XYZ file of C-alpha atoms in Angstrom:
673
model
C -17.155 9.885 10.775
C -14.857 9.001 7.896
C -14.287 5.282 8.375
C -17.553 4.249 10.032
C -18.217 2.045 13.015
C -15.719 -0.669 13.836
C -16.474 -4.238 12.800
C -15.965 -7.317 14.936
C -13.568 -9.977 13.701
C -16.490 -12.399 13.440
C -18.046 -10.139 10.788
C -15.295 -10.845 8.276
C -17.574 -13.218 6.367
C -20.082 -10.410 5.840
C -17.500 -8.405 3.889
C -17.097 -11.057 1.159
C -18.028 -9.874 -2.321
C -20.649 -11.065 -4.799
C -19.594 -11.034 -8.461
C -21.574 -7.889 -9.347
C -19.596 -5.868 -6.764
C -16.282 -7.686 -7.238
C -16.255 -6.708 -10.926
C -16.093 -2.922 -10.365
C -13.707 -3.371 -7.420
C -11.103 -5.544 -9.128
C -11.729 -4.749 -12.804
C -12.121 -0.980 -12.842
C -8.477 -0.593 -13.925
C -8.527 -2.805 -17.065
C -12.023 -1.573 -17.960
C -11.003 2.053 -17.653
C -7.759 1.622 -19.589
C -9.756 1.741 -22.832
C -10.021 5.470 -22.146
C -6.306 5.947 -22.786
C -4.892 2.740 -24.357
C -6.016 3.733 -27.877
C -4.704 7.245 -27.280
C -1.279 5.914 -26.307
C -1.079 3.903 -29.547
C -1.975 6.957 -31.636
C 0.467 9.220 -29.774
C 3.383 6.927 -30.584
C 2.442 6.308 -34.224
C 2.057 10.018 -34.941
C 5.686 10.552 -33.946
C 6.403 9.527 -37.543
C 3.467 11.492 -38.976
C -0.011 10.620 -40.167
C 1.278 8.055 -42.661
C 1.803 5.461 -39.933
C -1.698 5.510 -38.447
C -2.644 2.610 -40.733
C -0.805 0.331 -38.266
C -3.423 1.120 -35.596
C -5.850 -1.784 -36.268
C -2.994 -4.307 -36.441
C -1.526 -3.125 -33.157
C -4.970 -3.137 -31.543
C -5.512 -6.688 -32.799
C -2.236 -7.786 -31.226
C -3.259 -6.188 -27.914
C -6.621 -7.994 -28.009
C -4.940 -11.343 -28.720
C -2.537 -10.779 -25.835
C -5.368 -9.856 -23.458
C -7.245 -13.015 -24.410
C -4.211 -15.178 -23.652
C -3.570 -13.435 -20.325
C -7.200 -13.725 -19.171
C -7.304 -17.425 -20.054
C -4.002 -17.947 -18.229
C -5.153 -16.213 -15.064
C -8.347 -18.258 -15.022
C -6.005 -21.234 -14.589
C -4.253 -19.410 -11.730
C -7.410 -18.638 -9.737
C -8.571 -22.251 -10.022
C -5.186 -23.743 -9.070
C -4.411 -21.269 -6.238
C -7.724 -20.207 -4.657
C -6.053 -19.037 -1.443
C -4.997 -15.742 -3.050
C -1.625 -14.218 -3.718
C -1.978 -14.636 -7.471
C 1.299 -14.417 -9.324
C 3.330 -14.167 -6.122
C 1.906 -17.434 -4.751
C 2.344 -19.240 -8.072
C 5.924 -18.132 -8.606
C 7.030 -18.625 -4.991
C 5.636 -22.166 -4.960
C 6.954 -23.273 -8.337
C 10.027 -21.125 -9.065
C 11.311 -20.345 -5.575
C 11.135 -17.496 -3.043
C 13.582 -15.209 -4.875
C 11.560 -15.308 -8.086
C 8.398 -14.803 -6.034
C 9.924 -11.682 -4.526
C 10.659 -10.353 -8.019
C 6.948 -10.654 -8.788
C 5.975 -9.149 -5.430
C 8.268 -6.146 -5.848
C 7.200 -5.610 -9.473
C 3.504 -5.718 -8.622
C 3.845 -3.397 -5.626
C 5.596 -0.824 -7.835
C 2.987 -1.273 -10.553
C 0.104 -0.851 -8.109
C 1.577 2.488 -7.068
C 1.850 3.470 -10.726
C -1.754 2.369 -11.310
C -2.976 4.878 -8.747
C -0.793 7.667 -10.118
C -1.614 7.087 -13.809
C -5.338 6.466 -13.274
C -5.849 9.570 -11.165
C -3.736 11.723 -13.508
C -5.674 10.433 -16.528
C -8.976 11.117 -14.790
C -7.886 14.673 -14.055
C -6.906 15.003 -17.738
C -10.480 14.218 -18.765
C -11.841 16.754 -16.290
C -9.493 19.358 -17.774
C -10.654 18.347 -21.281
C -14.225 19.254 -20.300
C -13.265 22.271 -18.151
C -9.938 23.719 -19.423
C -10.022 26.477 -16.789
C -9.089 23.860 -14.160
C -5.736 23.053 -15.797
C -3.778 25.052 -13.199
C -5.262 22.949 -10.387
C -4.261 19.598 -11.876
C -1.934 18.488 -9.054
C -4.247 19.692 -6.281
C -7.204 17.821 -7.790
C -5.122 14.645 -8.184
C -4.008 14.687 -4.555
C -7.564 15.380 -3.436
C -8.851 12.360 -5.354
C -6.164 10.132 -3.815
C -7.243 11.293 -0.367
C -10.893 10.616 -1.189
C -10.111 7.109 -2.475
C -8.097 6.419 0.662
C -10.978 7.395 2.925
C -13.485 5.329 0.932
C -11.270 2.238 0.975
C -10.682 2.562 4.704
C -14.445 2.117 5.104
C -14.132 -1.442 3.824
C -14.007 -3.326 0.555
C -17.720 -4.062 0.350
C -18.796 -0.505 1.144
C -16.341 1.028 -1.331
C -17.426 -1.516 -3.946
C -21.038 -0.415 -3.662
C -19.997 3.194 -4.187
C -17.772 2.334 -7.146
C -20.207 -0.045 -8.853
C -22.472 2.666 -10.268
C -19.698 4.748 -11.968
C -18.171 1.603 -13.464
C -21.420 0.367 -14.942
C -22.360 3.895 -16.071
C -19.024 4.176 -17.874
C -19.386 0.794 -19.568
C -22.956 1.574 -20.617
C -22.074 5.065 -21.839
C -19.099 3.940 -23.922
C -21.110 1.073 -25.419
C -23.848 3.553 -26.420
C -21.219 5.882 -27.899
C -19.612 3.042 -29.872
C -22.959 1.733 -31.075
C -24.197 5.198 -32.080
C -20.964 6.082 -33.868
C -20.755 2.820 -35.807
C -24.467 3.030 -36.713
C -23.915 6.533 -38.112
C -20.962 5.192 -40.080
C -23.065 2.392 -41.584
C -25.807 4.899 -42.485
C -23.313 7.101 -44.318
C -23.057 9.810 -41.653
C -19.727 8.929 -40.083
C -18.741 11.033 -37.057
C -15.803 13.373 -37.673
C -13.367 14.303 -34.889
C -12.552 17.952 -34.266
C -8.874 17.194 -34.960
C -9.419 15.417 -38.274
C -8.626 18.585 -40.223
C -5.221 18.982 -38.568
C -2.101 17.457 -39.968
C 0.759 16.301 -37.790
C 4.368 17.256 -38.292
C 6.675 14.270 -37.680
C 8.889 14.522 -34.643
C 11.938 14.085 -36.861
C 12.648 15.485 -40.295
C 13.263 12.008 -41.686
C 9.695 10.736 -42.050
C 10.469 7.778 -44.277
C 10.982 5.264 -41.522
C 12.066 1.844 -42.668
C 13.733 -1.257 -41.344
C 14.648 -1.250 -37.683
C 13.321 2.294 -37.126
C 9.864 1.326 -38.372
C 9.865 -1.886 -36.332
C 10.831 0.041 -33.213
C 8.051 2.585 -33.803
C 5.436 -0.155 -34.154
C 6.773 -2.067 -31.155
C 6.774 1.079 -29.046
C 3.161 1.767 -30.025
C 2.268 -1.830 -29.168
C 3.934 -1.579 -25.752
C 2.012 1.632 -25.041
C -1.236 -0.048 -26.075
C -0.506 -2.858 -23.643
C -1.573 -0.523 -20.851
C -4.989 -2.023 -21.582
C -3.817 -5.135 -19.685
C -2.986 -3.431 -16.432
C -4.929 -4.714 -13.454
C -5.838 -8.068 -15.019
C -3.925 -9.884 -12.256
C -5.782 -8.122 -9.414
C -8.590 -10.701 -9.367
C -6.115 -13.545 -8.867
C -4.630 -11.678 -5.886
C -8.043 -11.102 -4.331
C -9.670 -14.540 -4.605
C -10.175 -14.743 -0.776
C -12.410 -11.658 -0.971
C -15.020 -13.472 -3.097
C -18.025 -15.353 -1.810
C -17.972 -19.138 -1.985
C -17.228 -20.897 -4.267
C -14.353 -18.442 -4.344
C -12.258 -19.694 -7.272
C -15.313 -20.267 -9.477
C -16.717 -16.799 -8.804
C -13.288 -15.255 -9.395
C -12.947 -17.123 -12.705
C -16.396 -15.930 -13.862
C -15.570 -12.343 -12.895
C -12.242 -12.556 -14.734
C -13.966 -13.815 -17.890
C -16.593 -11.052 -17.719
C -13.879 -8.444 -17.261
C -11.927 -9.762 -20.259
C -14.954 -9.776 -22.568
C -16.067 -6.269 -21.590
C -12.525 -4.841 -21.837
C -11.962 -6.337 -25.303
C -15.313 -5.059 -26.616
C -14.696 -1.540 -25.289
C -11.098 -1.386 -26.533
C -11.951 -2.648 -30.022
C -14.946 -0.315 -30.220
C -13.060 2.803 -29.171
C -10.135 2.027 -31.501
C -12.467 1.386 -34.443
C -14.373 4.582 -33.743
C -11.105 6.549 -33.536
C -10.129 5.272 -36.975
C -13.569 6.049 -38.401
C -13.655 9.564 -36.914
C -10.077 10.236 -38.098
C -8.836 11.320 -34.657
C -5.463 13.092 -34.673
C -3.503 13.683 -31.483
C 0.126 14.579 -30.793
C 2.391 14.684 -27.778
C 2.980 18.403 -28.478
C 0.053 20.505 -29.765
C 2.497 22.617 -31.796
C 3.047 19.580 -34.028
C -0.575 19.886 -35.180
C -0.478 21.713 -38.516
C -3.329 24.115 -39.175
C -3.713 25.062 -35.533
C -3.545 28.887 -35.324
C -2.309 29.201 -31.730
C -0.638 26.057 -30.449
C 1.012 27.475 -27.350
C -1.005 26.342 -24.356
C -3.644 24.675 -26.551
C -5.333 21.978 -24.418
C -5.754 18.941 -26.660
C -8.827 16.924 -25.846
C -8.319 13.243 -25.130
C -9.274 10.687 -27.768
C -12.404 9.613 -25.930
C -13.435 13.260 -25.474
C -13.049 13.905 -29.211
C -15.083 10.792 -29.994
C -17.876 11.808 -27.618
C -18.047 15.275 -29.176
C -18.070 13.812 -32.700
C -20.715 11.173 -31.980
C -23.112 13.209 -29.811
C -23.005 16.504 -31.726
C -20.381 18.762 -30.202
C -18.640 19.594 -26.953
C -21.759 21.149 -25.421
C -24.035 18.143 -25.825
C -25.362 16.065 -22.954
C -23.678 12.955 -24.340
C -20.274 14.659 -24.350
C -20.518 15.734 -20.722
C -21.901 12.343 -19.717
C -18.975 10.486 -21.310
C -16.458 12.917 -19.847
C -17.942 12.669 -16.370
C -18.186 8.867 -16.528
C -14.649 8.583 -17.933
C -13.169 10.866 -15.298
C -14.943 8.890 -12.575
C -13.906 5.471 -13.856
C -10.306 6.565 -14.397
C -10.066 7.909 -10.881
C -11.869 4.884 -9.481
C -9.570 2.622 -11.519
C -7.045 3.356 -8.820
C -9.354 1.352 -6.571
C -8.025 -1.818 -8.212
C -4.639 -0.959 -6.750
C -6.179 0.090 -3.423
C -7.472 -3.458 -3.126
C -4.583 -5.332 -4.740
C -1.720 -3.534 -2.978
C -2.953 -4.084 0.625
C -3.801 -7.745 -0.064
C -0.425 -8.476 -1.635
C 1.508 -6.519 1.001
C -0.409 -8.421 3.685
C 0.689 -11.745 2.202
C 4.277 -10.524 1.909
C 4.150 -9.302 5.519
C 2.793 -12.662 6.637
C 5.811 -14.248 4.934
C 8.070 -11.764 6.819
C 9.139 -9.859 3.700
C 7.457 -6.622 4.765
C 6.786 -5.085 8.207
C 4.190 -7.212 9.968
C 2.008 -4.186 10.660
C 0.900 -4.477 7.016
C -0.783 -7.781 7.908
C -2.984 -6.174 10.565
C -6.614 -5.434 9.770
C -8.034 -2.065 10.747
C -11.376 -0.955 12.156
C -13.299 -2.038 9.059
C -11.479 -5.367 8.591
C -9.341 -4.015 5.749
C -5.561 -3.768 5.700
C -5.504 -0.104 6.656
C -1.725 0.289 6.883
C -1.290 -0.915 3.302
C -3.979 1.470 2.065
C -2.335 4.450 3.747
C 1.159 3.459 2.533
C -0.080 3.207 -1.064
C -1.787 6.592 -0.853
C 1.319 8.325 0.498
C 3.692 6.946 -2.158
C 1.260 7.532 -5.040
C 0.610 11.065 -3.803
C 4.347 11.792 -3.795
C 4.629 10.536 -7.390
C 1.749 12.738 -8.529
C 3.323 15.730 -6.835
C 6.812 15.127 -8.241
C 5.598 14.443 -11.818
C 2.931 17.195 -11.653
C 0.154 14.671 -12.362
C 1.311 14.329 -15.985
C 0.084 11.147 -17.700
C 2.743 11.378 -20.421
C 5.484 11.479 -17.761
C 4.041 8.702 -15.604
C 2.944 6.313 -18.342
C 6.536 5.304 -19.157
C 6.978 3.974 -15.624
C 3.906 1.836 -16.055
C 3.115 -1.795 -17.064
C 6.694 -3.096 -16.721
C 5.880 -4.785 -13.431
C 2.659 -6.251 -14.785
C 4.385 -8.108 -17.600
C 7.121 -9.285 -15.271
C 4.459 -10.918 -13.112
C 2.590 -12.191 -16.200
C 5.669 -13.944 -17.564
C 6.897 -15.479 -14.317
C 3.427 -16.588 -13.181
C 2.699 -18.360 -16.464
C 6.108 -20.034 -16.309
C 5.318 -21.127 -12.765
C 1.963 -22.530 -13.898
C 3.713 -24.595 -16.575
C 5.852 -26.175 -13.869
C 2.728 -26.650 -11.737
C 1.033 -28.655 -14.503
C 4.214 -30.647 -15.161
C 4.193 -31.769 -11.531
C 0.486 -32.550 -11.649
C 0.886 -34.658 -14.791
C 3.559 -36.751 -13.106
C 1.024 -38.069 -10.573
C -2.314 -37.828 -12.397
C -3.667 -41.081 -13.866
C -7.238 -40.149 -14.819
C -7.306 -39.670 -18.657
C -9.967 -36.940 -18.552
C -8.070 -34.890 -15.998
C -4.801 -35.420 -17.871
C -6.357 -33.996 -21.060
C -7.534 -30.942 -19.120
C -4.104 -30.493 -17.577
C -2.415 -30.799 -20.986
C -4.747 -28.100 -22.334
C -4.116 -25.895 -19.301
C -0.355 -26.319 -19.707
C -0.628 -25.363 -23.381
C -2.532 -22.200 -22.450
C 0.018 -21.231 -19.797
C 2.960 -22.066 -22.083
C 1.528 -19.773 -24.740
C 0.940 -17.107 -22.133
C 4.507 -17.359 -20.826
C 6.005 -17.122 -24.318
C 3.833 -14.222 -25.465
C 4.069 -12.149 -22.279
C 7.825 -12.805 -22.115
C 8.176 -11.399 -25.624
C 6.052 -8.391 -24.683
C 8.163 -7.850 -21.557
C 11.291 -7.648 -23.723
C 9.521 -5.242 -26.095
C 8.261 -3.042 -23.275
C 11.671 -2.977 -21.613
C 13.459 -2.172 -24.886
C 11.045 0.575 -25.959
C 10.347 2.224 -22.609
C 13.591 1.826 -20.687
C 15.180 5.086 -21.829
C 11.816 6.868 -21.656
C 11.733 6.522 -17.865
C 10.976 2.841 -17.293
C 14.433 2.483 -15.775
C 13.044 4.248 -12.688
C 10.480 1.465 -12.242
C 13.218 -1.148 -12.687
C 15.396 0.544 -10.080
C 12.438 0.927 -7.685
C 11.547 -2.768 -8.023
C 15.193 -3.790 -7.504
C 15.525 -1.621 -4.392
C 12.247 -2.990 -3.043
C 13.423 -6.561 -3.721
C 16.644 -5.951 -1.771
C 14.727 -4.268 1.040
C 12.311 -7.194 1.366
C 15.208 -9.661 1.453
C 16.793 -7.577 4.207
C 13.540 -7.468 6.191
C 13.231 -11.252 5.954
C 16.826 -11.724 7.142
C 16.167 -9.406 10.082
C 13.020 -11.303 11.089
C 14.863 -14.623 10.728
C 17.768 -13.401 12.875
C 15.377 -12.106 15.530
C 13.437 -15.381 15.603
C 16.617 -17.415 15.885
C 17.909 -15.183 18.667
C 14.667 -15.378 20.640
C 14.061 -19.088 20.152
C 14.093 -21.189 23.332
C 17.024 -23.637 23.178
C 17.380 -24.622 26.841
C 14.347 -23.760 29.030
C 16.301 -24.418 32.244
C 19.098 -22.053 31.281
C 16.726 -19.314 30.091
C 14.688 -19.604 33.319
C 17.589 -19.295 35.791
C 16.723 -16.527 38.306
C 19.264 -13.743 38.872
C 21.694 -13.993 41.775
C 20.480 -10.708 43.209
C 18.122 -7.866 42.355
C 19.650 -4.453 42.910
C 17.226 -1.537 42.844
C 18.242 2.037 42.023
C 15.793 4.946 42.297
C 16.816 8.023 40.316
C 16.316 11.222 42.330
C 16.519 14.864 41.281
C 14.697 16.500 44.215
C 12.811 15.158 47.208
C 9.115 15.440 46.454
C 6.038 13.210 46.467
C 6.843 11.405 43.177
C 10.255 10.509 44.625
C 8.707 9.072 47.789
C 6.247 7.039 45.707
C 9.092 5.645 43.600
C 11.030 4.656 46.732
C 7.957 2.959 48.215
C 7.292 1.154 44.947
C 10.875 -0.068 44.792
C 10.681 -1.368 48.392
C 7.577 -3.360 47.458
C 9.745 -5.494 45.154
C 11.897 -6.503 48.169
C 15.200 -6.150 46.302
C 18.450 -7.462 47.747
C 19.814 -3.946 47.729
C 18.098 -0.560 47.382
C 19.708 2.818 46.914
C 18.804 6.263 45.653
C 20.958 7.884 42.985
C 21.341 11.575 42.188
C 23.694 13.502 39.925
C 25.154 16.677 41.462
C 25.212 19.460 38.885
C 24.535 22.215 41.441
C 26.069 22.143 44.934
C 23.314 24.283 46.427
C 20.602 21.903 45.175
C 22.653 18.955 46.438
C 22.916 20.501 49.901
C 19.157 21.056 49.991
C 18.553 17.436 48.962
C 20.920 16.070 51.642
C 19.260 18.202 54.332
C 15.773 17.077 53.339
C 16.945 13.460 53.165
C 18.134 13.713 56.784
C 15.137 15.753 58.017
C 12.630 13.218 56.670
C 14.789 10.325 57.864
C 14.726 8.471 54.536
C 16.034 4.978 55.315
C 17.589 4.517 51.879
C 21.241 5.293 51.184
C 21.721 8.234 48.824
C 24.509 7.877 46.258
C 25.785 11.152 44.804
C 27.580 11.320 41.443
C 29.670 14.384 40.787
C 29.252 15.950 37.349
C 31.668 18.817 36.758
C 30.390 19.240 33.183
C 26.741 19.389 34.340
C 25.765 16.210 32.500
C 23.072 14.008 33.986
C 22.552 11.138 31.572
C 26.151 10.023 31.053
C 27.192 9.734 34.764
C 23.962 7.918 35.693
C 24.273 5.425 32.831
C 27.981 4.820 33.539
C 27.239 4.165 37.208
C 24.476 1.645 36.419
C 26.760 -0.139 33.982
C 29.572 -0.273 36.530
C 27.223 -1.903 39.051
C 26.242 -4.392 36.398
C 29.897 -5.215 35.646
C 30.569 -5.887 39.332
C 27.751 -8.473 39.402
C 27.235 -9.965 35.914
C 24.633 -12.401 37.268
C 22.656 -9.640 38.980
C 19.674 -7.713 37.640
C 19.654 -3.944 38.056
C 16.152 -2.508 38.438
C 16.100 1.240 37.764
C 13.005 3.167 38.920
C 12.362 6.585 37.357
C 9.656 8.948 38.723
C 7.666 10.556 35.882
C 4.912 13.138 35.632
C 1.668 12.249 33.868
C 0.292 15.397 32.265
C -3.101 16.172 30.773
C -2.046 18.292 27.791
C 0.379 17.513 24.996
C 2.266 20.779 25.422
C 3.055 19.942 29.073
C 5.265 17.087 27.879
C 7.605 19.727 26.477
C 8.106 21.026 30.042
C 8.537 17.731 31.889
C 10.115 14.262 31.636
C 12.862 15.166 29.152
C 15.682 13.876 31.393
C 13.745 10.692 32.153
C 13.216 10.102 28.431
C 16.940 10.345 27.669
C 17.879 8.128 30.576
C 15.432 5.413 29.555
C 16.567 5.512 25.932
C 20.171 4.890 27.042
C 19.503 2.344 29.783
C 17.341 0.136 27.557
C 20.471 -0.777 25.558
C 22.256 -2.076 28.668
C 21.991 -5.864 29.206
C 20.786 -6.975 32.617
C 19.040 -3.669 33.338
C 15.275 -3.202 33.642
C 13.697 0.254 33.623
C 10.416 0.995 35.397
C 8.519 4.281 35.120
C 6.692 5.266 38.312
C 3.912 7.661 37.267
C 2.658 10.644 39.246
C -0.535 12.172 37.850
C -0.585 15.961 37.886
C -3.897 17.742 38.417
C -4.283 18.413 34.674
C -4.292 14.643 34.061
C -6.983 13.936 36.664
C -9.252 16.947 36.115
C -12.919 15.850 35.776
C -13.421 18.517 33.097
C -10.845 16.886 30.894
C -12.532 14.510 28.363
C -11.183 10.985 28.337
C -9.514 10.538 24.980
C -9.645 7.254 23.182
C -6.439 5.300 23.255
C -4.976 4.292 19.875
C -6.748 1.144 18.770
C -9.613 1.413 21.268
C -12.126 1.910 18.465
C -10.824 -1.203 16.743
C -11.115 -3.223 19.943
C -14.653 -1.984 20.584
C -16.202 -0.817 23.828
C -15.097 -2.948 26.803
C -17.910 -4.780 28.565
C -19.134 -3.674 31.967
C -16.548 -5.350 34.175
C -18.813 -6.276 37.095
C -21.598 -7.590 34.892
C -19.100 -9.469 32.733
C -17.516 -11.204 35.735
C -20.928 -12.046 37.219
C -22.193 -13.461 33.949
C -19.029 -15.500 33.493
C -19.246 -16.895 37.038
C -22.898 -17.780 36.611
C -22.074 -19.781 33.517
C -19.553 -21.964 35.399
C -20.300 -25.121 37.418
C -20.756 -24.525 41.175
C -17.411 -26.054 42.124
C -15.631 -23.818 39.583
C -17.385 -20.707 40.942
């Protein structure tokens, strides 16, 4: 009901995306960041007071220039590496696996932060429109993460169709708001924000910032404004999801995303300056506010909508707030597509558990989607869905990947120029290298700025998380490499040598029908030696077992192990190991009777001893363990519905066996039949 019907593997081509759906899927994050990027710039500048807001247009201009360089650089990436992987593929190929892992770890952390920040920001806008919901902030955030998870598990194409409308409604609504506000300004009726009458008390008494302090304030505001660039790399990671020609369609979508994001960001920032929006990290720093305690400040975009459309009860205000909340929550969808794709590539390269490379019922990487949702949900819960707390952990990973990927592209073009002889292509490659060189230099500088200004504000947590993830992925790769080396066939003749003897041991507690079935099953293997083994913890039960063994004339020797401390597992395991030591070239086959029950709670009453024995015996070399099932009536009752096995939905309904065999035989030549 939630995920939808399973898709066949052959239907993978039908899930590929046209550009109109790929744009809202992969670009909802950078498009939505205009809802809070301007606000983050203003929040930092007002730490020094209102006097420093005149830096806003210069900082916004620097952000726009940086976005232009990054978009142009990633267009080079999607054309040069159309197989997907984006920054990770570029860096791994050109700078080595270790550097590639740095990018992979940084992006995985940043994708988690994208979900947390986007959802928290969306909830903020809902609270701005409906302040009475402020106490339910965390619950709403977790609910939205769960909803996004369910929608993405339905498949990329289906979720894209659902997300396309809110994205385009947001873009259209903000463009109308910007156009209306600027038109009013040109006609002499400039919109005025509700906070324009408030002053702002500087965070520190010394408001005359100069020198290094002023530079640091501006740089910190710039680094906060760089949140507008988050998600730009997602398209380069998801090139395989596009329709053919994949790289060309991805490049067009990337260009469209960059143009729309720049227009929206510039428009919102200009409108904020025109409307004289004032916002502070603490409402009590707003001078002229009668009761600051618990005062819910509206977001910048909410103040602009109210100023442009005639108040907080106008249709335009509620439209912008609803569209903004939707796009901010759906912006997390960029991460829900980027994280599973990247983790799948890393898993394919043995840096993450290989289950992350498996596709689910709807041909999406379900395990990656669920993992992202769980970690992001924990972050929202721990940080109480606070944007101001989460934002400092953000964007560090993005600029790490920006810098390393552009550096890798420079090396890529250097190698290409060494072999290229066509003058036209060489000119294009020189231009591409110049673009990537500029991108590497600029994003590297921004990375230093972001690290310097945000490290003590909480960014160190993102650094530590990326470092731990990097070490973990290296460890996973070493484990996979060790396992592969250990399992590799070196001498087929030696690995295929049959055992000298097969010794069968049937574990017995009492003489009942499951025991007799296990003995019969063991005889069917025709072992060189067969014996029954029981552990005597109760002399009365042992006497009953011996008497029954003789009465039924069981032609299998019964070995009894004394256990004065009433242990069962330890004596049985020690005996099996002693038999193995006496014949190191033998194989010991242990048969354990087990009950098959029809209800989960019955497992609590049965099979506990068998479970412990198996868990210990599996670590003993030269020992095989076989469970001999006995179905109780609850497992075979016709009234009991047959439950689906895990994965049966993904595999699809099995064909009718008789018809399938007949059809297969009919399709073969007569001699084959």
